[in-house]
Amino acid sequence: MENSIKGLVVVGSQWGDEGKGKIANYLASKADVIVRYQGGDNAGHTVKFNNKEFHLRSIPSGIFYEDKINIMGNGMVINPLSLAKEMHELLSAGYTLNNLVISSRATLDMSYDLELDGLKEAKLKDKFIGTTKKGIGPSYTDKAERSSLRMCDFLDDDFEIIYKNKLEEKNQLIEFYGGNKISYEETIADYLKAKELIAPHVKETVSFIHNLREENKKILFEGAQGTMLDIDFGTFPYVTSSSVNAGGAISGSGIGLGYVNDCIGIIKAYTTRVGEGPFVTEFFDEKANLIREIAHEYGVNTHRPRRIGWLDLVQLKYSQSVNGFKYGALMLLDVFSFLDEIKVCVSYELDGKEIDFLPTSLKEQYRAKPIYKTFKSFKGVDISKLNRYEDLPIEAKEYIQFIENYLKIKIVIISVGPSKEQTIIREEIF
Ligand code: GDP
Ligand code: IMO
Ligand code: MG
């Protein structure tokens, strides 16, 4: 079905790992161009089709369609060594990567950023963030400080000198934090090798994107992480360092506000979180362990067990507001086939008072207690092979309708398994 949406943002509505990779890959089949707009290889996006499974870290989830252009936007931080590794993985799986374009304005995430990430976390002692240790915070810090290297520096004929000077400066900081200096001689060869692979893909992407837009191409923006990890709107300081929210698609790609028409929030049917920080609906009993095992809730990148909680509509309402999504994709609903009841948080109790908003203060977030509504589940009913909304059990439909009414959105996609085929499309929006 032809639709008027030409610029659609896919955004994580919780703490990441909602299933953005799966949905971005599905929606990419309807797009001409797919753009990652923030974050770096801290992301781990799973894409599963034809019994194959891929874990993308920096490359957009549309890369498997050779006729669709995949852009790594200016808002990203890119580790050239890890990108080269990811490219090699895809090349050896038979993909040409002729459809991969990288912004010359993207920030570089370098060896010293990774080192400093680990050292700074260690220095925080019991207040550590639980980062992926991929150098994300340090590279965005340098960007805000206006001192980071960018992709155009990587391509510069003088890159070796630029890197040498930067490393000298960073080694002082590494020593200050008690770390071991990084050797230029031991690292430069790997960068030069990665440069050979990456350089042909680098472009000035603002004019590139706008030329495509003028050709009436449909553009999909693939967010990484989740809104509660957003630098402005997340559970600060337990967040990542980028603008995860849908607005980040504009500054992270150069598309311009007027050319983005809509946004779809990716919502896991319950909640997970990796890393530290407040999590009002977290629970620890055997049900949490069951969910973790059934859904393999372990980090794609770091393999850490994900923390488990019930769906939090107070948090989701906030996320819906800051992103403005009118549509939602409800993920991992099949997991409820193993549970007899499902809980949904509808408000919080804070110091004896009921509230329906997320408090700013971390102390208050830690003190807030969830107030739940309990739903009967559809235990024993296998929904993982369904592809029509009408065929879902009544309990599933009631759960979906409750979420829709609370958030005033329409759930247009329901995911009932990790594979592309295990997807119920209720309404085509793109
Ligand atoms: P992303 O970071 O948002 O792309 O999500 P991840 O790939 O990190 O985590 C989502 C996990 O859930 C992956 O292992 C997916 O294969 C899996 N997944 C996605 N959708 C579904 C679903 O509907 N049901 C089940 N059981 N697993 C799913
Ligand atoms: P995708 O795109 C889940 C978390 C880390 C940590 C915090 C800061 O797969 O959903 P960072 O390394 O970014 O400085 O870590 O953010 N985090 C994620 N959690 N999914 C992700 O990405 C994440 N990327 C970062 O665990 O709590
Ligand atoms: Mg992930």
Short mmCIF file of C-alpha atoms and ligand atoms in Angstrom, two decimals:
data_model
loop_
_atom_site.label_atom_id
_atom_site.label_comp_id
_atom_site.label_asym_id
_atom_site.label_seq_id
_atom_site.Cartn_x
_atom_site.Cartn_y
_atom_site.Cartn_z
CA MET A 1 0.00 0.00 0.00
CA GLU A 2 1.42 3.40 -0.94
CA ASN A 3 1.54 5.73 2.04
CA SER A 4 2.30 9.39 2.39
CA ILE A 5 5.00 8.92 5.05
CA LYS A 6 8.39 9.60 3.46
CA GLY A 7 10.49 10.01 6.57
CA LEU A 8 9.84 7.59 9.45
CA VAL A 9 11.83 7.31 12.69
CA VAL A 10 12.15 3.99 14.53
CA VAL A 11 12.84 4.75 18.17
CA GLY A 12 13.44 2.56 21.22
CA SER A 13 10.83 3.49 23.82
CA GLN A 14 12.38 1.88 26.90
CA TRP A 15 16.00 1.09 27.88
CA GLY A 16 17.12 -0.42 24.58
CA ASP A 17 16.98 -3.97 23.19
CA GLU A 18 13.28 -3.62 22.41
CA GLY A 19 13.70 -5.28 19.02
CA LYS A 20 14.55 -2.21 16.94
CA GLY A 21 16.80 -4.23 14.62
CA LYS A 22 13.99 -6.62 13.73
CA ILE A 23 11.48 -3.84 13.01
CA ALA A 24 13.98 -1.54 11.28
CA ASN A 25 14.88 -4.46 9.03
CA TYR A 26 11.21 -5.13 8.28
CA LEU A 27 10.42 -1.46 7.58
CA ALA A 28 13.60 -1.19 5.52
CA SER A 29 11.96 -3.52 3.01
CA LYS A 30 9.55 -0.65 2.33
CA ALA A 31 12.16 2.11 2.38
CA ASP A 32 14.74 3.28 -0.14
CA VAL A 33 17.21 4.62 2.38
CA ILE A 34 18.00 3.63 6.00
CA VAL A 35 19.91 5.98 8.30
CA ARG A 36 21.45 5.33 11.74
CA TYR A 37 21.53 8.73 13.46
CA GLN A 38 23.26 8.31 16.83
CA GLY A 39 25.22 6.01 19.07
CA GLY A 40 27.90 3.66 17.87
CA ASP A 41 28.87 0.05 18.40
CA ASN A 42 27.35 0.11 21.88
CA ALA A 43 24.21 -0.99 19.99
CA GLY A 44 23.47 -4.61 19.24
CA HIS A 45 20.60 -5.03 16.79
CA THR A 46 19.48 -8.57 16.04
CA VAL A 47 18.12 -9.33 12.59
CA LYS A 48 16.87 -12.83 11.89
CA PHE A 49 15.56 -14.12 8.56
CA ASN A 50 15.73 -17.34 6.53
CA ASN A 51 17.25 -19.12 9.57
CA LYS A 52 20.16 -16.67 9.61
CA GLU A 53 20.90 -14.36 12.52
CA PHE A 54 22.99 -11.20 12.40
CA HIS A 55 24.02 -8.83 15.19
CA LEU A 56 24.58 -5.36 13.81
CA ARG A 57 26.45 -2.86 15.91
CA SER A 58 27.05 0.24 13.80
CA ILE A 59 25.71 -0.66 10.37
CA PRO A 60 21.99 0.02 9.71
CA SER A 61 19.58 -2.93 9.65
CA GLY A 62 18.66 -2.38 5.99
CA ILE A 63 22.11 -3.50 4.81
CA PHE A 64 20.79 -6.93 3.72
CA TYR A 65 18.78 -5.32 0.92
CA GLU A 66 21.44 -4.59 -1.66
CA ASP A 67 19.18 -2.13 -3.49
CA LYS A 68 18.65 0.08 -0.42
CA ILE A 69 21.13 2.71 0.63
CA ASN A 70 22.29 2.43 4.24
CA ILE A 71 23.78 5.55 5.77
CA MET A 72 25.75 5.92 8.98
CA GLY A 73 24.86 9.49 9.93
CA ASN A 74 26.83 12.41 11.29
CA GLY A 75 25.33 11.92 14.77
CA MET A 76 27.09 8.59 15.19
CA VAL A 77 30.38 7.84 16.88
CA ILE A 78 32.28 5.34 14.75
CA ASN A 79 35.07 3.04 15.86
CA PRO A 80 36.94 2.34 12.58
CA LEU A 81 38.39 -0.94 13.85
CA SER A 82 35.09 -2.32 15.03
CA LEU A 83 33.35 -1.07 11.88
CA ALA A 84 35.95 -2.85 9.74
CA LYS A 85 35.28 -6.05 11.71
CA GLU A 86 31.54 -5.69 11.20
CA MET A 87 32.08 -5.03 7.49
CA HIS A 88 34.25 -8.14 7.18
CA GLU A 89 31.55 -10.23 8.87
CA LEU A 90 28.99 -9.06 6.32
CA LEU A 91 31.37 -9.39 3.38
CA SER A 92 32.13 -12.97 4.33
CA ALA A 93 28.38 -13.64 4.56
CA GLY A 94 28.17 -12.61 0.91
CA TYR A 95 26.97 -9.01 1.12
CA THR A 96 28.78 -6.56 -1.16
CA LEU A 97 28.36 -3.46 1.03
CA ASN A 98 28.12 -1.40 -2.16
CA ASN A 99 25.03 0.07 -0.45
CA LEU A 100 26.88 1.40 2.60
CA VAL A 101 27.56 5.12 2.98
CA ILE A 102 29.31 6.76 5.94
CA SER A 103 29.09 10.41 6.90
CA SER A 104 32.32 12.39 6.70
CA ARG A 105 31.01 14.37 9.71
CA ALA A 106 30.63 11.36 12.02
CA THR A 107 32.76 11.43 15.17
CA LEU A 108 35.56 8.89 15.55
CA ASP A 109 35.57 6.57 18.53
CA MET A 110 39.25 5.67 18.98
CA SER A 111 41.43 3.31 21.01
CA TYR A 112 41.98 5.97 23.68
CA ASP A 113 38.20 6.48 24.04
CA LEU A 114 37.73 2.80 24.84
CA GLU A 115 40.58 2.91 27.33
CA LEU A 116 39.21 6.03 29.01
CA ASP A 117 35.70 4.57 29.16
CA GLY A 118 36.97 1.69 31.27
CA LEU A 119 39.22 3.89 33.42
CA LYS A 120 36.49 6.43 34.14
CA GLU A 121 34.06 3.68 35.08
CA ALA A 122 36.61 2.24 37.50
CA LYS A 123 37.11 5.67 39.04
CA LEU A 124 33.35 5.99 39.69
CA LYS A 125 33.66 2.97 42.02
CA ASP A 126 30.18 1.96 43.25
CA LYS A 127 28.58 4.75 41.19
CA PHE A 128 29.71 3.27 37.87
CA ILE A 129 27.24 3.52 34.97
CA GLY A 130 27.74 0.01 33.63
CA THR A 131 28.67 1.24 30.15
CA THR A 132 29.45 -1.09 27.27
CA LYS A 133 33.08 0.14 27.54
CA LYS A 134 33.05 0.95 23.83
CA GLY A 135 34.33 4.49 24.29
CA ILE A 136 30.95 6.10 23.63
CA GLY A 137 31.00 8.57 26.54
CA PRO A 138 34.58 9.75 25.96
CA SER A 139 34.10 10.27 22.21
CA TYR A 140 30.88 12.24 22.63
CA THR A 141 32.60 14.21 25.41
CA ASP A 142 35.29 15.24 22.95
CA LYS A 143 32.65 16.14 20.38
CA ALA A 144 30.91 18.46 22.85
CA GLU A 145 34.31 19.83 23.81
CA ARG A 146 34.99 20.41 20.08
CA SER A 147 38.20 18.39 20.10
CA SER A 148 37.20 15.00 18.68
CA LEU A 149 38.45 13.54 15.44
CA ARG A 150 35.91 13.08 12.68
CA MET A 151 35.61 10.74 9.73
CA CYS A 152 37.03 13.47 7.46
CA ASP A 153 40.21 13.42 9.62
CA PHE A 154 40.43 9.65 9.17
CA LEU A 155 40.46 10.20 5.41
CA ASP A 156 42.92 13.08 5.60
CA ASP A 157 46.33 12.44 4.02
CA ASP A 158 47.80 13.57 7.33
CA PHE A 159 45.77 11.11 9.44
CA GLU A 160 48.92 9.50 10.81
CA ILE A 161 50.14 12.82 12.20
CA ILE A 162 46.67 13.79 13.44
CA TYR A 163 46.32 10.46 15.29
CA LYS A 164 49.85 10.62 16.68
CA ASN A 165 49.26 14.09 18.15
CA LYS A 166 45.86 13.20 19.54
CA LEU A 167 47.20 10.01 21.08
CA GLU A 168 50.01 11.92 22.78
CA GLU A 169 47.46 14.26 24.34
CA LYS A 170 45.16 11.38 25.33
CA ASN A 171 47.97 9.29 26.78
CA GLN A 172 48.48 12.03 29.37
CA LEU A 173 44.85 11.66 30.39
CA ILE A 174 45.12 7.88 30.40
CA GLU A 175 48.12 8.15 32.74
CA PHE A 176 46.20 10.58 34.95
CA TYR A 177 43.48 7.94 35.33
CA GLY A 178 46.10 5.32 36.15
CA GLY A 179 45.98 3.47 32.84
CA ASN A 180 48.66 2.21 30.47
CA LYS A 181 49.69 4.41 27.57
CA ILE A 182 48.61 3.28 24.11
CA SER A 183 51.45 2.78 21.65
CA TYR A 184 51.18 4.63 18.35
CA GLU A 185 53.45 2.12 16.64
CA GLU A 186 51.31 -0.81 17.77
CA THR A 187 48.00 0.69 16.71
CA ILE A 188 48.53 2.74 13.57
CA ALA A 189 48.79 -0.22 11.17
CA ASP A 190 45.32 -1.48 12.13
CA TYR A 191 43.84 1.97 11.55
CA LEU A 192 45.46 2.26 8.13
CA LYS A 193 44.15 -1.17 7.18
CA ALA A 194 40.64 -0.22 8.32
CA LYS A 195 40.94 3.04 6.39
CA GLU A 196 41.45 1.16 3.12
CA LEU A 197 38.17 -0.67 3.66
CA ILE A 198 36.17 2.28 4.99
CA ALA A 199 37.35 5.21 2.85
CA PRO A 200 35.45 4.32 -0.35
CA HIS A 201 32.17 4.51 1.61
CA VAL A 202 32.65 7.97 3.12
CA LYS A 203 30.63 10.87 1.72
CA GLU A 204 29.27 14.28 2.56
CA THR A 205 25.90 12.85 3.55
CA VAL A 206 23.77 15.99 3.94
CA SER A 207 23.67 16.76 0.23
CA PHE A 208 23.53 13.02 -0.48
CA ILE A 209 20.41 12.53 1.68
CA HIS A 210 18.71 15.60 0.26
CA ASN A 211 19.34 14.52 -3.31
CA LEU A 212 17.66 11.23 -2.47
CA ARG A 213 14.79 13.06 -0.78
CA GLU A 214 14.29 15.22 -3.85
CA GLU A 215 14.03 12.03 -5.86
CA ASN A 216 11.07 11.21 -3.57
CA LYS A 217 12.88 8.36 -1.84
CA LYS A 218 11.44 6.94 1.40
CA ILE A 219 13.84 7.34 4.29
CA LEU A 220 13.83 5.28 7.48
CA PHE A 221 15.75 6.50 10.52
CA GLU A 222 16.95 3.71 12.81
CA GLY A 223 17.48 4.72 16.41
CA ALA A 224 19.81 2.86 18.71
CA GLN A 225 19.48 2.45 22.50
CA GLY A 226 16.19 3.58 24.08
CA THR A 227 14.59 6.83 25.19
CA MET A 228 15.34 6.18 28.87
CA LEU A 229 19.04 6.13 27.90
CA ASP A 230 18.78 9.50 26.12
CA ILE A 231 21.28 12.09 27.35
CA ASP A 232 18.49 14.65 28.01
CA PHE A 233 15.46 12.53 28.80
CA GLY A 234 16.87 9.35 30.28
CA THR A 235 17.61 8.35 33.86
CA PHE A 236 20.63 10.64 33.99
CA PRO A 237 23.48 9.96 34.71
CA TYR A 238 22.69 6.30 33.99
CA VAL A 239 22.28 7.00 30.28
CA THR A 240 24.27 6.88 27.08
CA SER A 241 25.80 10.07 25.68
CA SER A 242 23.65 10.72 22.61
CA SER A 243 20.23 12.03 21.59
CA VAL A 244 18.42 8.73 21.30
CA ASN A 245 15.00 10.39 20.99
CA ALA A 246 13.32 10.90 17.63
CA GLY A 247 14.60 14.49 17.48
CA GLY A 248 18.09 13.02 17.27
CA ALA A 249 17.19 11.78 13.78
CA ILE A 250 17.17 15.38 12.60
CA SER A 251 20.44 16.54 14.12
CA GLY A 252 22.05 13.16 13.54
CA SER A 253 21.39 13.06 9.81
CA GLY A 254 20.77 16.61 8.61
CA ILE A 255 17.37 15.65 7.20
CA GLY A 256 15.65 18.82 8.41
CA LEU A 257 12.51 18.92 10.56
CA GLY A 258 10.06 19.38 7.71
CA TYR A 259 11.03 16.12 6.06
CA VAL A 260 10.35 13.72 8.92
CA ASN A 261 6.66 12.87 9.05
CA ASP A 262 6.30 10.26 11.73
CA CYS A 263 7.74 7.98 14.33
CA ILE A 264 7.12 4.46 15.55
CA GLY A 265 7.98 3.50 19.11
CA ILE A 266 9.39 0.01 19.62
CA ILE A 267 7.89 -1.37 22.82
CA LYS A 268 8.92 -4.61 24.46
CA ALA A 269 5.86 -6.30 26.03
CA TYR A 270 7.70 -6.14 29.38
CA THR A 271 10.83 -4.13 30.22
CA THR A 272 14.54 -4.88 30.29
CA ARG A 273 17.58 -2.87 31.21
CA VAL A 274 21.33 -3.55 30.98
CA GLY A 275 23.67 -1.53 33.16
CA GLU A 276 23.02 0.39 36.34
CA GLY A 277 20.34 2.92 37.27
CA PRO A 278 16.77 3.13 38.55
CA PHE A 279 14.14 0.74 37.20
CA VAL A 280 10.80 1.08 38.99
CA THR A 281 9.15 -2.11 37.72
CA GLU A 282 12.17 -4.40 38.09
CA PHE A 283 11.50 -7.72 39.79
CA PHE A 284 13.73 -10.60 40.78
CA ASP A 285 11.66 -13.74 41.35
CA GLU A 286 11.67 -16.96 39.33
CA LYS A 287 9.29 -15.36 36.79
CA ALA A 288 12.03 -12.85 35.96
CA ASN A 289 14.48 -15.73 35.47
CA LEU A 290 11.95 -17.55 33.31
CA ILE A 291 11.48 -14.51 31.06
CA ARG A 292 15.26 -14.07 30.83
CA GLU A 293 15.75 -17.66 29.72
CA ILE A 294 12.79 -17.88 27.32
CA ALA A 295 13.62 -14.61 25.60
CA HIS A 296 17.42 -14.98 25.91
CA GLU A 297 17.65 -11.67 27.68
CA TYR A 298 21.42 -11.34 27.61
CA GLY A 299 23.23 -8.37 26.05
CA VAL A 300 24.11 -8.84 22.37
CA ASN A 301 27.46 -7.09 22.84
CA THR A 302 28.46 -7.56 26.42
CA HIS A 303 26.52 -10.79 27.16
CA ARG A 304 25.43 -9.34 30.50
CA PRO A 305 22.14 -10.73 31.83
CA ARG A 306 19.44 -8.11 31.26
CA ARG A 307 17.47 -6.87 34.26
CA ILE A 308 13.76 -7.73 33.95
CA GLY A 309 10.67 -5.71 34.86
CA TRP A 310 6.99 -5.40 33.97
CA LEU A 311 5.74 -2.95 31.37
CA ASP A 312 5.78 0.56 32.82
CA LEU A 313 3.11 2.77 31.28
CA VAL A 314 4.19 5.82 33.28
CA GLN A 315 7.65 5.52 31.72
CA LEU A 316 6.15 4.77 28.30
CA LYS A 317 3.81 7.76 28.42
CA TYR A 318 6.84 9.95 29.05
CA SER A 319 8.68 8.27 26.21
CA GLN A 320 5.66 8.65 23.91
CA SER A 321 5.56 12.36 24.75
CA VAL A 322 9.21 13.16 24.11
CA ASN A 323 9.23 11.22 20.83
CA GLY A 324 5.69 11.94 19.76
CA PHE A 325 5.10 8.48 18.34
CA LYS A 326 1.53 7.80 17.21
CA TYR A 327 2.37 4.23 16.28
CA GLY A 328 3.89 1.39 18.23
CA ALA A 329 5.35 -2.04 17.56
CA LEU A 330 4.76 -4.42 20.46
CA MET A 331 7.59 -6.92 20.70
CA LEU A 332 8.16 -10.33 22.30
CA LEU A 333 4.46 -10.89 23.03
CA ASP A 334 5.07 -14.64 22.54
CA VAL A 335 6.96 -14.70 25.85
CA PHE A 336 3.61 -14.37 27.65
CA SER A 337 2.62 -17.84 26.40
CA PHE A 338 4.73 -19.04 29.34
CA LEU A 339 3.15 -16.86 32.04
CA ASP A 340 -0.20 -17.16 33.79
CA GLU A 341 -0.49 -13.48 34.57
CA ILE A 342 0.98 -10.20 33.37
CA LYS A 343 1.40 -7.00 35.33
CA VAL A 344 1.38 -3.47 33.97
CA CYS A 345 2.42 -0.43 35.97
CA VAL A 346 -0.22 2.32 35.67
CA SER A 347 1.07 4.82 38.26
CA TYR A 348 3.69 5.17 40.96
CA GLU A 349 3.45 5.61 44.69
CA LEU A 350 5.95 8.16 45.90
CA ASP A 351 6.17 8.82 49.63
CA GLY A 352 2.55 7.80 50.16
CA LYS A 353 1.18 9.78 47.19
CA GLU A 354 0.05 8.37 43.85
CA ILE A 355 1.72 10.06 40.87
CA ASP A 356 1.41 9.50 37.13
CA PHE A 357 4.69 10.99 35.96
CA LEU A 358 8.34 10.05 36.12
CA PRO A 359 10.12 12.14 38.78
CA THR A 360 13.37 13.80 37.69
CA SER A 361 15.36 13.11 40.81
CA LEU A 362 17.16 9.79 40.90
CA LYS A 363 16.46 9.44 44.61
CA GLU A 364 12.74 9.77 43.94
CA GLN A 365 12.93 7.29 41.07
CA TYR A 366 14.56 4.79 43.41
CA ARG A 367 11.87 5.42 46.03
CA ALA A 368 8.91 5.21 43.60
CA LYS A 369 6.89 2.01 43.91
CA PRO A 370 4.90 0.61 41.00
CA ILE A 371 1.11 0.40 41.18
CA TYR A 372 0.04 -2.50 38.99
CA LYS A 373 -2.98 -3.64 37.06
CA THR A 374 -2.90 -7.41 36.60
CA PHE A 375 -3.97 -9.14 33.39
CA LYS A 376 -4.63 -12.81 32.77
CA SER A 377 -2.14 -14.19 30.27
CA PHE A 378 -2.62 -16.83 27.57
CA LYS A 379 -0.40 -19.49 29.08
CA GLY A 380 -0.06 -22.59 26.91
CA VAL A 381 -1.33 -20.89 23.75
CA ASP A 382 1.41 -20.75 21.14
CA ILE A 383 1.09 -17.46 19.26
CA SER A 384 4.50 -17.64 17.59
CA LYS A 385 3.11 -18.82 14.24
CA LEU A 386 0.21 -16.39 13.97
CA ASN A 387 0.23 -13.69 11.36
CA ARG A 388 -3.23 -12.16 11.75
CA TYR A 389 -4.27 -9.87 14.58
CA GLU A 390 -7.75 -11.45 14.65
CA ASP A 391 -6.24 -14.82 15.59
CA LEU A 392 -4.55 -13.58 18.77
CA PRO A 393 -6.08 -14.81 22.04
CA ILE A 394 -8.54 -12.39 23.66
CA GLU A 395 -6.13 -11.88 26.61
CA ALA A 396 -3.46 -10.62 24.20
CA LYS A 397 -5.92 -8.26 22.51
CA GLU A 398 -7.04 -6.87 25.87
CA TYR A 399 -3.44 -6.21 26.84
CA ILE A 400 -2.76 -4.47 23.53
CA GLN A 401 -5.92 -2.34 23.76
CA PHE A 402 -5.08 -1.29 27.30
CA ILE A 403 -1.65 -0.06 26.17
CA GLU A 404 -3.17 1.72 23.17
CA ASN A 405 -5.76 3.51 25.30
CA TYR A 406 -3.28 4.54 27.96
CA LEU A 407 -0.71 5.86 25.48
CA LYS A 408 -3.20 7.05 22.85
CA ILE A 409 -1.30 5.28 20.10
CA LYS A 410 -2.04 2.51 17.66
CA ILE A 411 -0.04 -0.71 17.90
CA VAL A 412 0.43 -1.44 14.21
CA ILE A 413 2.97 -4.26 14.49
CA ILE A 414 2.93 -7.18 16.90
CA SER A 415 6.02 -9.34 17.06
CA VAL A 416 5.53 -12.97 18.09
CA GLY A 417 9.04 -14.35 17.63
CA PRO A 418 12.56 -13.28 16.69
CA SER A 419 12.28 -14.09 12.97
CA LYS A 420 11.09 -11.71 10.34
CA GLU A 421 8.30 -14.14 9.47
CA GLN A 422 6.96 -14.02 13.04
CA THR A 423 5.39 -10.61 12.66
CA ILE A 424 1.76 -9.52 12.65
CA ILE A 425 1.22 -6.44 10.52
CA ARG A 426 -2.01 -4.85 11.65
CA GLU A 427 -1.65 -1.74 9.58
CA GLU A 428 0.90 -0.71 6.95
CA ILE A 429 2.13 2.76 7.84
CA PHE A 430 5.11 3.16 5.55
P1 GDP B 1 17.50 -4.05 19.61
O1 GDP B 1 18.78 -3.62 20.24
O2 GDP B 1 16.38 -3.14 19.97
O3 GDP B 1 17.61 -4.24 18.13
O4 GDP B 1 17.13 -5.47 20.23
P2 GDP B 1 18.17 -6.70 20.48
O5 GDP B 1 18.45 -7.36 19.20
O6 GDP B 1 19.31 -6.26 21.32
O7 GDP B 1 17.28 -7.59 21.45
C1 GDP B 1 16.07 -8.09 21.06
C2 GDP B 1 16.11 -9.62 21.22
O8 GDP B 1 14.81 -10.13 21.14
C3 GDP B 1 16.89 -10.32 20.12
O9 GDP B 1 17.45 -11.49 20.63
C4 GDP B 1 15.81 -10.66 19.10
O10 GDP B 1 16.14 -11.76 18.27
C5 GDP B 1 14.67 -11.00 20.02
N1 GDP B 1 13.32 -10.73 19.51
C6 GDP B 1 12.88 -9.67 18.78
N2 GDP B 1 11.55 -9.74 18.63
C7 GDP B 1 11.14 -10.86 19.27
C8 GDP B 1 9.87 -11.45 19.50
O11 GDP B 1 8.82 -10.97 19.11
N3 GDP B 1 9.86 -12.61 20.24
C9 GDP B 1 11.00 -13.18 20.73
N4 GDP B 1 10.86 -14.30 21.44
N5 GDP B 1 12.20 -12.63 20.54
C10 GDP B 1 12.27 -11.50 19.84
P1 IMO B 2 20.61 -1.16 21.57
O1 IMO B 2 20.70 -0.24 20.38
C1 IMO B 2 20.72 -1.54 25.88
C2 IMO B 2 23.46 1.10 28.05
C3 IMO B 2 24.64 0.50 28.76
C4 IMO B 2 24.76 1.45 29.93
C5 IMO B 2 24.43 2.80 29.30
C6 IMO B 2 25.63 3.61 28.88
O2 IMO B 2 21.07 -2.54 21.31
O3 IMO B 2 19.26 -1.08 22.18
P2 IMO B 2 27.36 3.39 26.87
O4 IMO B 2 28.29 2.29 26.50
O5 IMO B 2 26.38 3.75 25.81
O6 IMO B 2 28.07 4.61 27.40
O7 IMO B 2 26.53 2.82 28.12
O8 IMO B 2 23.64 2.51 28.16
N1 IMO B 2 23.34 0.79 26.62
C7 IMO B 2 22.43 -0.05 26.10
N2 IMO B 2 21.51 -0.82 26.71
N3 IMO B 2 20.80 -1.51 24.55
C8 IMO B 2 21.69 -0.72 23.93
O9 IMO B 2 21.70 -0.55 22.59
C9 IMO B 2 22.59 0.03 24.70
N4 IMO B 2 23.61 0.87 24.42
C10 IMO B 2 24.04 1.34 25.59
O10 IMO B 2 24.37 -0.82 29.18
O11 IMO B 2 23.77 1.18 30.88
MG MG B 3 20.30 -4.43 21.42
#
